CSV table of C-alpha atoms in Angstrom, one decimal:
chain,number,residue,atom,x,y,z
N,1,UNK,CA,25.9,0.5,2.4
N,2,UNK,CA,26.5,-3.3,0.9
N,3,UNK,CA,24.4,-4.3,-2.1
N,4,UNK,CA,21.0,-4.8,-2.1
N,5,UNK,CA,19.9,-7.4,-2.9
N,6,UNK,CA,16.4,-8.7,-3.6
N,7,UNK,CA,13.9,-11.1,-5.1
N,8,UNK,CA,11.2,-10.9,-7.3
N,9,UNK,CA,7.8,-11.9,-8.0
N,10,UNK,CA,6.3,-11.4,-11.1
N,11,UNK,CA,7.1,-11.2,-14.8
N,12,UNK,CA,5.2,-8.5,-16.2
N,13,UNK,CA,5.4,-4.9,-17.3
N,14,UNK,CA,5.8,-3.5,-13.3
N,15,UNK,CA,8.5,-6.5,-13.2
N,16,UNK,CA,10.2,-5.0,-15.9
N,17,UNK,CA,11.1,-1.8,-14.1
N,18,UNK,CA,12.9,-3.5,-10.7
N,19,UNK,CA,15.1,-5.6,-13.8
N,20,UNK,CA,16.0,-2.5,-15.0
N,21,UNK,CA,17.3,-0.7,-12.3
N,22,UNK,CA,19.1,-3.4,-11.1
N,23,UNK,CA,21.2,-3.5,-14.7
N,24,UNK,CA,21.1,0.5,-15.0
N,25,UNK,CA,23.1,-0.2,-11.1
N,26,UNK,CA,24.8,-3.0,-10.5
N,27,UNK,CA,26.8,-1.6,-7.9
N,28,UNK,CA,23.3,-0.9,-5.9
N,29,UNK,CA,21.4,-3.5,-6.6
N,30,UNK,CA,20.7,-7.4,-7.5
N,31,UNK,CA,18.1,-9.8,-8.3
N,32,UNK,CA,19.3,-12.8,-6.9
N,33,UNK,CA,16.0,-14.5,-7.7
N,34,UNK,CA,12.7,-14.6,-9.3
N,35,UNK,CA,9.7,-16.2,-9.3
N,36,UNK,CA,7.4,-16.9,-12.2
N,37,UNK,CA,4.4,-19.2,-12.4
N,38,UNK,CA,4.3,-19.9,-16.0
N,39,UNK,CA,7.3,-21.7,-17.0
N,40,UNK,CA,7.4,-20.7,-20.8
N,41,UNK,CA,8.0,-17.4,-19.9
N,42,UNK,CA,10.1,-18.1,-16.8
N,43,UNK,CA,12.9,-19.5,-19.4
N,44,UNK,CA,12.6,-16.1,-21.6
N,45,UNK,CA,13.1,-14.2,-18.5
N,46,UNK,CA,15.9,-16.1,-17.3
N,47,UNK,CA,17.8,-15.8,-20.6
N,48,UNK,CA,17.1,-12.3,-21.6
N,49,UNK,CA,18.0,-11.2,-17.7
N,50,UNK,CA,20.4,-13.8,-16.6
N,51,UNK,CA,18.3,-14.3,-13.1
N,52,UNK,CA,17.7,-17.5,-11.7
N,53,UNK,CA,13.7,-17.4,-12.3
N,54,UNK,CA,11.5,-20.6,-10.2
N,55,UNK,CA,8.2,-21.4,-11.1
N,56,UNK,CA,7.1,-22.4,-7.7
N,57,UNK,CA,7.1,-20.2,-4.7
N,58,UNK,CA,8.5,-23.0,-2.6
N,59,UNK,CA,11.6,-23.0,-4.6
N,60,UNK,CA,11.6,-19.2,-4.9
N,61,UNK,CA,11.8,-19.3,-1.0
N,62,UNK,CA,14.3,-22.0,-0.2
N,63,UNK,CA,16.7,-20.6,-2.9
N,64,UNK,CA,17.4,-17.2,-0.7
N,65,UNK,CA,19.7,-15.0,-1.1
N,66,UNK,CA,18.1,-11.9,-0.8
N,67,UNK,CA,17.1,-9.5,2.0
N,68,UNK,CA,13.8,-9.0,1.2
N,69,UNK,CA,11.2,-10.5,-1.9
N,70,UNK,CA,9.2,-7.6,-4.2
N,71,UNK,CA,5.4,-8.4,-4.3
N,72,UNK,CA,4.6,-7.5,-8.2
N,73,UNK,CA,1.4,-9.6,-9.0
N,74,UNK,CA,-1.7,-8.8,-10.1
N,75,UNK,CA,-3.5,-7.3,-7.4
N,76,UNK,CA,-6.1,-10.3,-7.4
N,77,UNK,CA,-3.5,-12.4,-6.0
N,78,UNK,CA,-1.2,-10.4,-3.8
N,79,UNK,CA,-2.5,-10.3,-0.8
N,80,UNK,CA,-1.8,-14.1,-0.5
N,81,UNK,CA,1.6,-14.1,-1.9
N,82,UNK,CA,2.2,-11.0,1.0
N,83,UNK,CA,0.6,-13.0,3.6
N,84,UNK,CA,1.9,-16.6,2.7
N,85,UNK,CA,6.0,-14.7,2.2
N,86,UNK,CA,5.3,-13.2,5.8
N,87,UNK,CA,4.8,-16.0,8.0
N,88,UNK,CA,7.8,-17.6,5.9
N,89,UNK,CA,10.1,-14.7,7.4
N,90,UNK,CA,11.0,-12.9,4.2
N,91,UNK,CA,10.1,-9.1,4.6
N,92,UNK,CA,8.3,-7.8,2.0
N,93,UNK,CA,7.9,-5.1,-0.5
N,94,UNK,CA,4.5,-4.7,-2.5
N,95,UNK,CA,3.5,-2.8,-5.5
N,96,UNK,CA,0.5,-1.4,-5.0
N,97,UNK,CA,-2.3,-1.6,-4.5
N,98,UNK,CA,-1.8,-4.4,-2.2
N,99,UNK,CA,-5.4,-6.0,-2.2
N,100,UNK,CA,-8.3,-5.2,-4.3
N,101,UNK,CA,-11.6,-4.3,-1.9
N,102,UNK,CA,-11.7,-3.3,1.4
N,103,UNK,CA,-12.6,-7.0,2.1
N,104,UNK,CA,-9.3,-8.4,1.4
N,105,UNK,CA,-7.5,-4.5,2.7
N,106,UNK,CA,-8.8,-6.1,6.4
N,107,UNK,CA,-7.8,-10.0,5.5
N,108,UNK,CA,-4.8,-8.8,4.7
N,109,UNK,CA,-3.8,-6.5,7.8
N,110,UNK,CA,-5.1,-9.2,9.9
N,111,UNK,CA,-3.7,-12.0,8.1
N,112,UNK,CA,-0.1,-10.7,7.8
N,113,UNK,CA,2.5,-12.2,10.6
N,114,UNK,CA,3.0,-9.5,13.7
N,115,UNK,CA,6.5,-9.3,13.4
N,116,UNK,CA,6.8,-9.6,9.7
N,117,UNK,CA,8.3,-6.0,7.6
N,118,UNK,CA,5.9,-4.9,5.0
N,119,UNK,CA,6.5,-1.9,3.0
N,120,UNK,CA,4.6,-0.5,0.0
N,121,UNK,CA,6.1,0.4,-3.1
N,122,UNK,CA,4.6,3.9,-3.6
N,123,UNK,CA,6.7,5.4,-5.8
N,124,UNK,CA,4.9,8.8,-6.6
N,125,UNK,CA,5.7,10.8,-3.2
N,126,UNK,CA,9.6,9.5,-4.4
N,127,UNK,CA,9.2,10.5,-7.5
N,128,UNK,CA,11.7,13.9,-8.3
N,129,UNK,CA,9.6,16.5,-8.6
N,130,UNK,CA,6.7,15.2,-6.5
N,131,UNK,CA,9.4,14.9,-3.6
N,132,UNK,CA,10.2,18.4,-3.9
N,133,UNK,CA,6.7,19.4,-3.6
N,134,UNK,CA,6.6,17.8,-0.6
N,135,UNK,CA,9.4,18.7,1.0
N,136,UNK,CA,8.4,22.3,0.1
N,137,UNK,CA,5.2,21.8,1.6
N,138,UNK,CA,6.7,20.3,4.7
N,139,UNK,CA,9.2,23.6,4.7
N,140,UNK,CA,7.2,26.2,6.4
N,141,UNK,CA,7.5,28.6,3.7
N,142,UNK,CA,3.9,28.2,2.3
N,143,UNK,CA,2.8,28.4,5.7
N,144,UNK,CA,0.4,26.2,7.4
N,145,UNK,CA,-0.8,24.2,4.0
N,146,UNK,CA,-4.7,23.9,4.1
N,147,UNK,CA,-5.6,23.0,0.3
N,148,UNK,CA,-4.0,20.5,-2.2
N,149,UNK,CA,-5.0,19.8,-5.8
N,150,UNK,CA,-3.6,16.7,-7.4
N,151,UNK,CA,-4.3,16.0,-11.5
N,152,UNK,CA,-0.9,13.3,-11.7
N,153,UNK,CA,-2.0,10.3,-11.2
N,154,UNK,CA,-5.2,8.0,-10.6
N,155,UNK,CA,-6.8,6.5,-7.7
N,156,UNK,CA,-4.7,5.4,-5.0
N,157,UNK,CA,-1.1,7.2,-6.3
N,158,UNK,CA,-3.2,10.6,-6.2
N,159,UNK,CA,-4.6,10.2,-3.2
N,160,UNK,CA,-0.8,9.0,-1.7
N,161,UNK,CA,0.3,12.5,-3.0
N,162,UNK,CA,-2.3,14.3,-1.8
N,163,UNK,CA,-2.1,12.9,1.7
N,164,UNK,CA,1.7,13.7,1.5
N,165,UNK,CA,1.2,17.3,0.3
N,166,UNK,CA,-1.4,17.8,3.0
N,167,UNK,CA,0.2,16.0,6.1
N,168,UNK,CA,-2.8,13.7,7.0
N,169,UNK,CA,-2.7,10.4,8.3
N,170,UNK,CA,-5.6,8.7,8.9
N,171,UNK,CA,-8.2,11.0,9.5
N,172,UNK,CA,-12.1,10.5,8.6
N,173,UNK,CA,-13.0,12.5,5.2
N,174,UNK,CA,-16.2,13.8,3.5
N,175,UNK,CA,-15.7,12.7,0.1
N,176,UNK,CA,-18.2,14.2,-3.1
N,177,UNK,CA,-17.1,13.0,-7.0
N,178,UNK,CA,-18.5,12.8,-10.1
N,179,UNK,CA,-17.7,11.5,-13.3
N,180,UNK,CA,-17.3,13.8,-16.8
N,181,UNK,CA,-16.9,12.2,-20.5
N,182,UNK,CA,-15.6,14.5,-23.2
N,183,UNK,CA,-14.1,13.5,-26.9
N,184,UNK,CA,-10.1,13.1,-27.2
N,185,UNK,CA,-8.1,11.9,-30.6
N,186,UNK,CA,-7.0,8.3,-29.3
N,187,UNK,CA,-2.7,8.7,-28.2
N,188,UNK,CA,-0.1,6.8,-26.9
N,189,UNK,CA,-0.5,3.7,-24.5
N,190,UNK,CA,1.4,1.0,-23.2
N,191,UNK,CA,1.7,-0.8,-26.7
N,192,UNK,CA,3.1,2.9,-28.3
N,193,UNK,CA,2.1,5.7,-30.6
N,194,UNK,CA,-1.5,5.6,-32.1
N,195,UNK,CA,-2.0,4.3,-35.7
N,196,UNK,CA,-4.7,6.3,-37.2
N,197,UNK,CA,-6.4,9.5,-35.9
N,198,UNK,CA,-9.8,8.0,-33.9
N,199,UNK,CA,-11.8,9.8,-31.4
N,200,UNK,CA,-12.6,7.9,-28.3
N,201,UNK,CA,-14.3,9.2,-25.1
N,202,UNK,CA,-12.0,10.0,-22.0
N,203,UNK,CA,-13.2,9.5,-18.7
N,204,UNK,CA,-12.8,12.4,-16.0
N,205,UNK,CA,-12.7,11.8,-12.1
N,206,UNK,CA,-13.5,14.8,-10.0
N,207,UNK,CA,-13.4,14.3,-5.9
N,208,UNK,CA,-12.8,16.8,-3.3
N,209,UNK,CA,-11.8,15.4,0.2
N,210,UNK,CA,-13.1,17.8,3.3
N,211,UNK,CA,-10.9,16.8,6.1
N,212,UNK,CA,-12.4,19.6,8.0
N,213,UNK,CA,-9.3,22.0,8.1
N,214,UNK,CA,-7.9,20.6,4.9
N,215,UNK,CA,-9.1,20.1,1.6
N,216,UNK,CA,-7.8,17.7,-0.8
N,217,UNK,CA,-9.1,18.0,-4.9
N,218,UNK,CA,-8.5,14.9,-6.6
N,219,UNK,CA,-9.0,15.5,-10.6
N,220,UNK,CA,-7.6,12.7,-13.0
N,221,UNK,CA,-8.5,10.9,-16.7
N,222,UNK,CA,-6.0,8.2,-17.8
N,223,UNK,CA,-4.9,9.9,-20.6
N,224,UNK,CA,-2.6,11.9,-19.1
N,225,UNK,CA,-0.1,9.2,-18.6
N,226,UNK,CA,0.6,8.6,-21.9
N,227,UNK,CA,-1.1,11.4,-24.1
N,228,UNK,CA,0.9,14.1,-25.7
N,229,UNK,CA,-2.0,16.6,-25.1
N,230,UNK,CA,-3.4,16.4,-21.3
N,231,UNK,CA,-0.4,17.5,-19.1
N,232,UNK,CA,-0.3,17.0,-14.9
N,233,UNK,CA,-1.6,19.8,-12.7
N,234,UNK,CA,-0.5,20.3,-9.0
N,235,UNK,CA,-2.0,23.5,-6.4
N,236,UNK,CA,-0.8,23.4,-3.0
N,237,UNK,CA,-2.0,26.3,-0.8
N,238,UNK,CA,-0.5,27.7,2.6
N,239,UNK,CA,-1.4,30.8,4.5
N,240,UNK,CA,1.6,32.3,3.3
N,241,UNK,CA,2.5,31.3,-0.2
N,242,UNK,CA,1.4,28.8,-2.6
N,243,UNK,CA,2.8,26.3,-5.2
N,244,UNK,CA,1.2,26.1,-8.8
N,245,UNK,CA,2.9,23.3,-10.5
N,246,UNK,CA,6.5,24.7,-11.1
N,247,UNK,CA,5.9,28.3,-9.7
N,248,UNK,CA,6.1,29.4,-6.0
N,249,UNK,CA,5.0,32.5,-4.9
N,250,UNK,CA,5.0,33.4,-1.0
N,251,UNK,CA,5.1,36.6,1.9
N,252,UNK,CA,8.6,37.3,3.2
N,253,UNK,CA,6.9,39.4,5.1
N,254,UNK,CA,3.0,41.0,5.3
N,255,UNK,CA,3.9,43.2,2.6
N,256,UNK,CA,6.7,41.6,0.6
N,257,UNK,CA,6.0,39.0,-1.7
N,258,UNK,CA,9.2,36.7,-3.1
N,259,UNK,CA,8.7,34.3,-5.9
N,260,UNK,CA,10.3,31.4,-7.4
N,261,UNK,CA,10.3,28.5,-9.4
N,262,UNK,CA,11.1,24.7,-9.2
N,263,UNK,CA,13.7,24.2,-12.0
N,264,UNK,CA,15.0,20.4,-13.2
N,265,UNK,CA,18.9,20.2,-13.4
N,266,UNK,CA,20.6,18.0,-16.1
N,267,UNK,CA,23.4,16.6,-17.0
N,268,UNK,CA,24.3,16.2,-21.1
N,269,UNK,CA,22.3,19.6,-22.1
N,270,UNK,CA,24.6,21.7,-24.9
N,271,UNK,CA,27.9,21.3,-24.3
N,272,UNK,CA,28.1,19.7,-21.0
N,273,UNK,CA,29.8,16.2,-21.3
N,274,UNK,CA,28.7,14.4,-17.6
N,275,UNK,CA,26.4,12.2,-19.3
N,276,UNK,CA,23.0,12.5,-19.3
N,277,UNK,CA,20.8,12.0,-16.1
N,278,UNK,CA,19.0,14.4,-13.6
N,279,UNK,CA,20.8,15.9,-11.6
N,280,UNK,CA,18.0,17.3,-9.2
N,281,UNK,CA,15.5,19.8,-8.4
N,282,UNK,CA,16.3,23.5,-7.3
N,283,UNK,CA,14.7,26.2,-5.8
N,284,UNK,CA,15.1,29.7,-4.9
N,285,UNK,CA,18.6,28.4,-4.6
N,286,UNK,CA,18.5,25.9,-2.5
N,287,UNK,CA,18.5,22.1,-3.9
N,288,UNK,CA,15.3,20.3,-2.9
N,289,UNK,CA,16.0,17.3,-4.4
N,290,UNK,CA,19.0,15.5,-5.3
N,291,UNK,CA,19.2,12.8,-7.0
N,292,UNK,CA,20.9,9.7,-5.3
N,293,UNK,CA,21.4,7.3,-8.6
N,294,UNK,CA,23.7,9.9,-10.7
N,295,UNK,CA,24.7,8.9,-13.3
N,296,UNK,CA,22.2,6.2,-14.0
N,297,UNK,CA,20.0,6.9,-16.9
N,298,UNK,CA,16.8,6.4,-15.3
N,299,UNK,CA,13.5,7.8,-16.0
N,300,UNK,CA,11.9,9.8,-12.8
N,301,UNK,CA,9.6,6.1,-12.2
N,302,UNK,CA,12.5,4.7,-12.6
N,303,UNK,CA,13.8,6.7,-10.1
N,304,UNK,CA,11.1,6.6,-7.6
N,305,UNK,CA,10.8,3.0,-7.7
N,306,UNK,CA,15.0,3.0,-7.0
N,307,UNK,CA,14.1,5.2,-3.9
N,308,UNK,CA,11.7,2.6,-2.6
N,309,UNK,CA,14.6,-0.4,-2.8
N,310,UNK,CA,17.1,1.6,-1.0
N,311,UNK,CA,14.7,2.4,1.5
N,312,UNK,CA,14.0,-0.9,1.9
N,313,UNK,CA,17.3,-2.4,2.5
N,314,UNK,CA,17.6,0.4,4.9
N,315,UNK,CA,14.6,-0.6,6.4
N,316,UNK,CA,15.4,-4.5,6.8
N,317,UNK,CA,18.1,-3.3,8.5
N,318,UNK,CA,16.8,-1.8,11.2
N,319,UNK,CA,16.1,1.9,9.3
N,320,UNK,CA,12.7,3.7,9.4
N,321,UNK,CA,9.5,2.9,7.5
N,322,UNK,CA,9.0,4.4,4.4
N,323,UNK,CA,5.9,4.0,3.3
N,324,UNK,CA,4.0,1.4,5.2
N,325,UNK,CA,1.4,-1.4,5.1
N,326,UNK,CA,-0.8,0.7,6.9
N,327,UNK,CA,-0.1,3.9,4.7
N,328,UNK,CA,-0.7,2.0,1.5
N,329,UNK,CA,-4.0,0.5,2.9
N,330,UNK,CA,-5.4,3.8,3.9
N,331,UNK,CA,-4.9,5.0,0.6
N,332,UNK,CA,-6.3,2.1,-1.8
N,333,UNK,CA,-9.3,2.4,1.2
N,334,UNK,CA,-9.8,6.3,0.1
N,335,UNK,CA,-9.3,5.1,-3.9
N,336,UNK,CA,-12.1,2.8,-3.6
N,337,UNK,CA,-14.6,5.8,-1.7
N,338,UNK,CA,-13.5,7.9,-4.2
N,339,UNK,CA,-14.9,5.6,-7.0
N,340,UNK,CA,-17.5,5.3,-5.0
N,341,UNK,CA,-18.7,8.9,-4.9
N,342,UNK,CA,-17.9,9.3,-8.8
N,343,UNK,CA,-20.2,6.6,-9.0
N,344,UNK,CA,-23.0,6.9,-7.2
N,345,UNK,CA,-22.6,10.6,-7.0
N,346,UNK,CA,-23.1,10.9,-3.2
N,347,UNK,CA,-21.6,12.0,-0.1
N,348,UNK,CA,-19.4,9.4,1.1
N,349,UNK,CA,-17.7,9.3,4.8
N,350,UNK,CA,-14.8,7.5,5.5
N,351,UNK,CA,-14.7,5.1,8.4
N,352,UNK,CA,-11.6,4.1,10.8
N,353,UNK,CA,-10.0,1.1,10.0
N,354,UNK,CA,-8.4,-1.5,11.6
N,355,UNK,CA,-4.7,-0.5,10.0
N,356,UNK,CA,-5.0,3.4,11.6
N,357,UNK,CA,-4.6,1.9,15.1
N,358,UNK,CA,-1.3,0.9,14.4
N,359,UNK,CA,-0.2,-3.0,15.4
């Protein structure tokens, strides 16, 4: 496959990430242009990337060059820039979520050009281990899955997984949450390590989403992002097996139980001298992931976020959606419920949307 190439809106931390890959692969990818509203730091962009960066999207769009533009603006302001680069031609591909209230979720489905390509940068259901998850769940060897519990990620990226784990698409849901506070010594954040030991009060979400025959548990606090101390938790339940974080266990038969465990393969541990990336993800012998970028050191985001570009220029292309306008609106519609019911601690049912029908 040729180069992709792709533009770029948007200078922050998010930003950052696409910049990265695209130096970590030059073969694979290319910014060919970017698009930055504040000038001062459209010049420090341009010289500490070497991209050609515009600080008006009229330039950004006549200077081309790319197949599709990357949406990464404050979700305040996307929806315009996904509407308004739309009915200019250019397909796009936007970081979540891609508006803010269900409000602008509807102006947006409506507003966007019939023929135009939107895709969703969801990068957690991409993400290594997350993928094989999924594609375990999708196996058969669980059985038919009926229960997923997801502690990765907050709001909308939870949800995405837990939709992915459990094979739902748009189906109404009976969602109940509530809200717990409990004492944790301040960590890591975006900035880096902590400075001084200071306790600080960490916010717990707790949801579970009855989709009649399938039940989705959505638990999450922010902390686990960064913090050294709160680790991820996955559960994914079948008639015949389950999946507890790295550990499988299901029937070969009524009465004969097998067992195995998802295991990350790298390259540059002791000895070995193939550099040092992820390899992939294996179980019970069989590889359920493989990564694509070798030998790009990327982290698994990184990674994820890779996935979604290659997809893409697949997709412009004529190649399958991947995770679409519709998808990503469904979720960020479920991630606003579920605050919601943490909230107001009620019983909250979904509605169908506009987006479930499909254009």
């Amino acid at each position: 496959m040729e180069k992709i190439v792709f533009g770029l809106l948007g200078g922050g931390w998010r930003a950052e990430f696409y910049l990265r890959i695209a130096r970590e692969l030059p073969e694979q990818f290319a910014v060919a242009a970017m698009y930055v509203r504040n000038t001062d730091k459209a010049d420090s962009l341009r010289k500490a990337w070497g991209v050609a960066v515009y600080s008006t999207l009229e330039e950004f769009i006549s200077a081309g060059g790319y197949s599709f533009a990357v949406v990464c603006l404050k979700r305040e302001v996307s929806k315009d820039y996904i509407i308004m680069l739309s009915h200019a031609g250019i397909p796009v591909l936007a970081e979540t979520p891609p508006a803010e209230d269900l409000e602008q979720l509807i102006e947006l489905w409506n507003g966007v050009d019939r023929s135009a390509i939107v895709q969703i940068a969801e990068q957690y259901l991409f993400q290594p281990m997350h993928a094989a998850r999924i594609k375990l769940a999708r196996s058969g060897r669980l059985g038919a899955i009926s229960q997923a519990q997801v502690s990765a990620a907050h709001g909308y990226h939870g949800i995405s997984l837990m939709r992915q784990l459990l094979g739902v698409e748009y189906q109404n849901v009976t969602i109940r949450g509530q809200k717990f506070q409990s004492p944790i010594v301040n960590g890591p954040q975006r900035s880096g390590p902590p400075t001084s030991e200071r306790i600080v009060q960490s916010e717990q979400r707790i949801a579970t989403f009855d989709f009649g025959d399938k039940l989705g548990l959505f638990d999450f606090v922010g902390d686990q992002y960064f913090s050294w101390i709160r680790g991820n938790r996955m559960l994914v339940r079948g008639d015949r097996g389950e999946l507890r974080d790295h550990e499988v266990s299901w029937l070969q038969s009524y009465d004969t139980p097998l067992y195995s465990t998802l295991r990350r393969v790298d390259a540059g541990h002791g000895g070995n001298l193939e550099g040092f990336y992820l390899k992939g993800i294996m179980g019970d012998g069989e590889w359920l992931y493989r990564n694509p970028f070798t030998p790009a050191r990327l982290s698994e985001d990184e990674i994820a976020i890779a996935e979604s570009l290659l997809r893409m220029g697949q997709h412009v292309q004529g190649g399958p959606s991947f995770y679409s306008l519709a998808e990503g609106s469904q979720d960020q519609y479920l991630a606003l419920l579920l605050e919601q019911a943490v909230n107001i601690g009620e019983v909250i049912v979904s509605e169908t949307q506009p987006w479930s029908k499909g254009r």
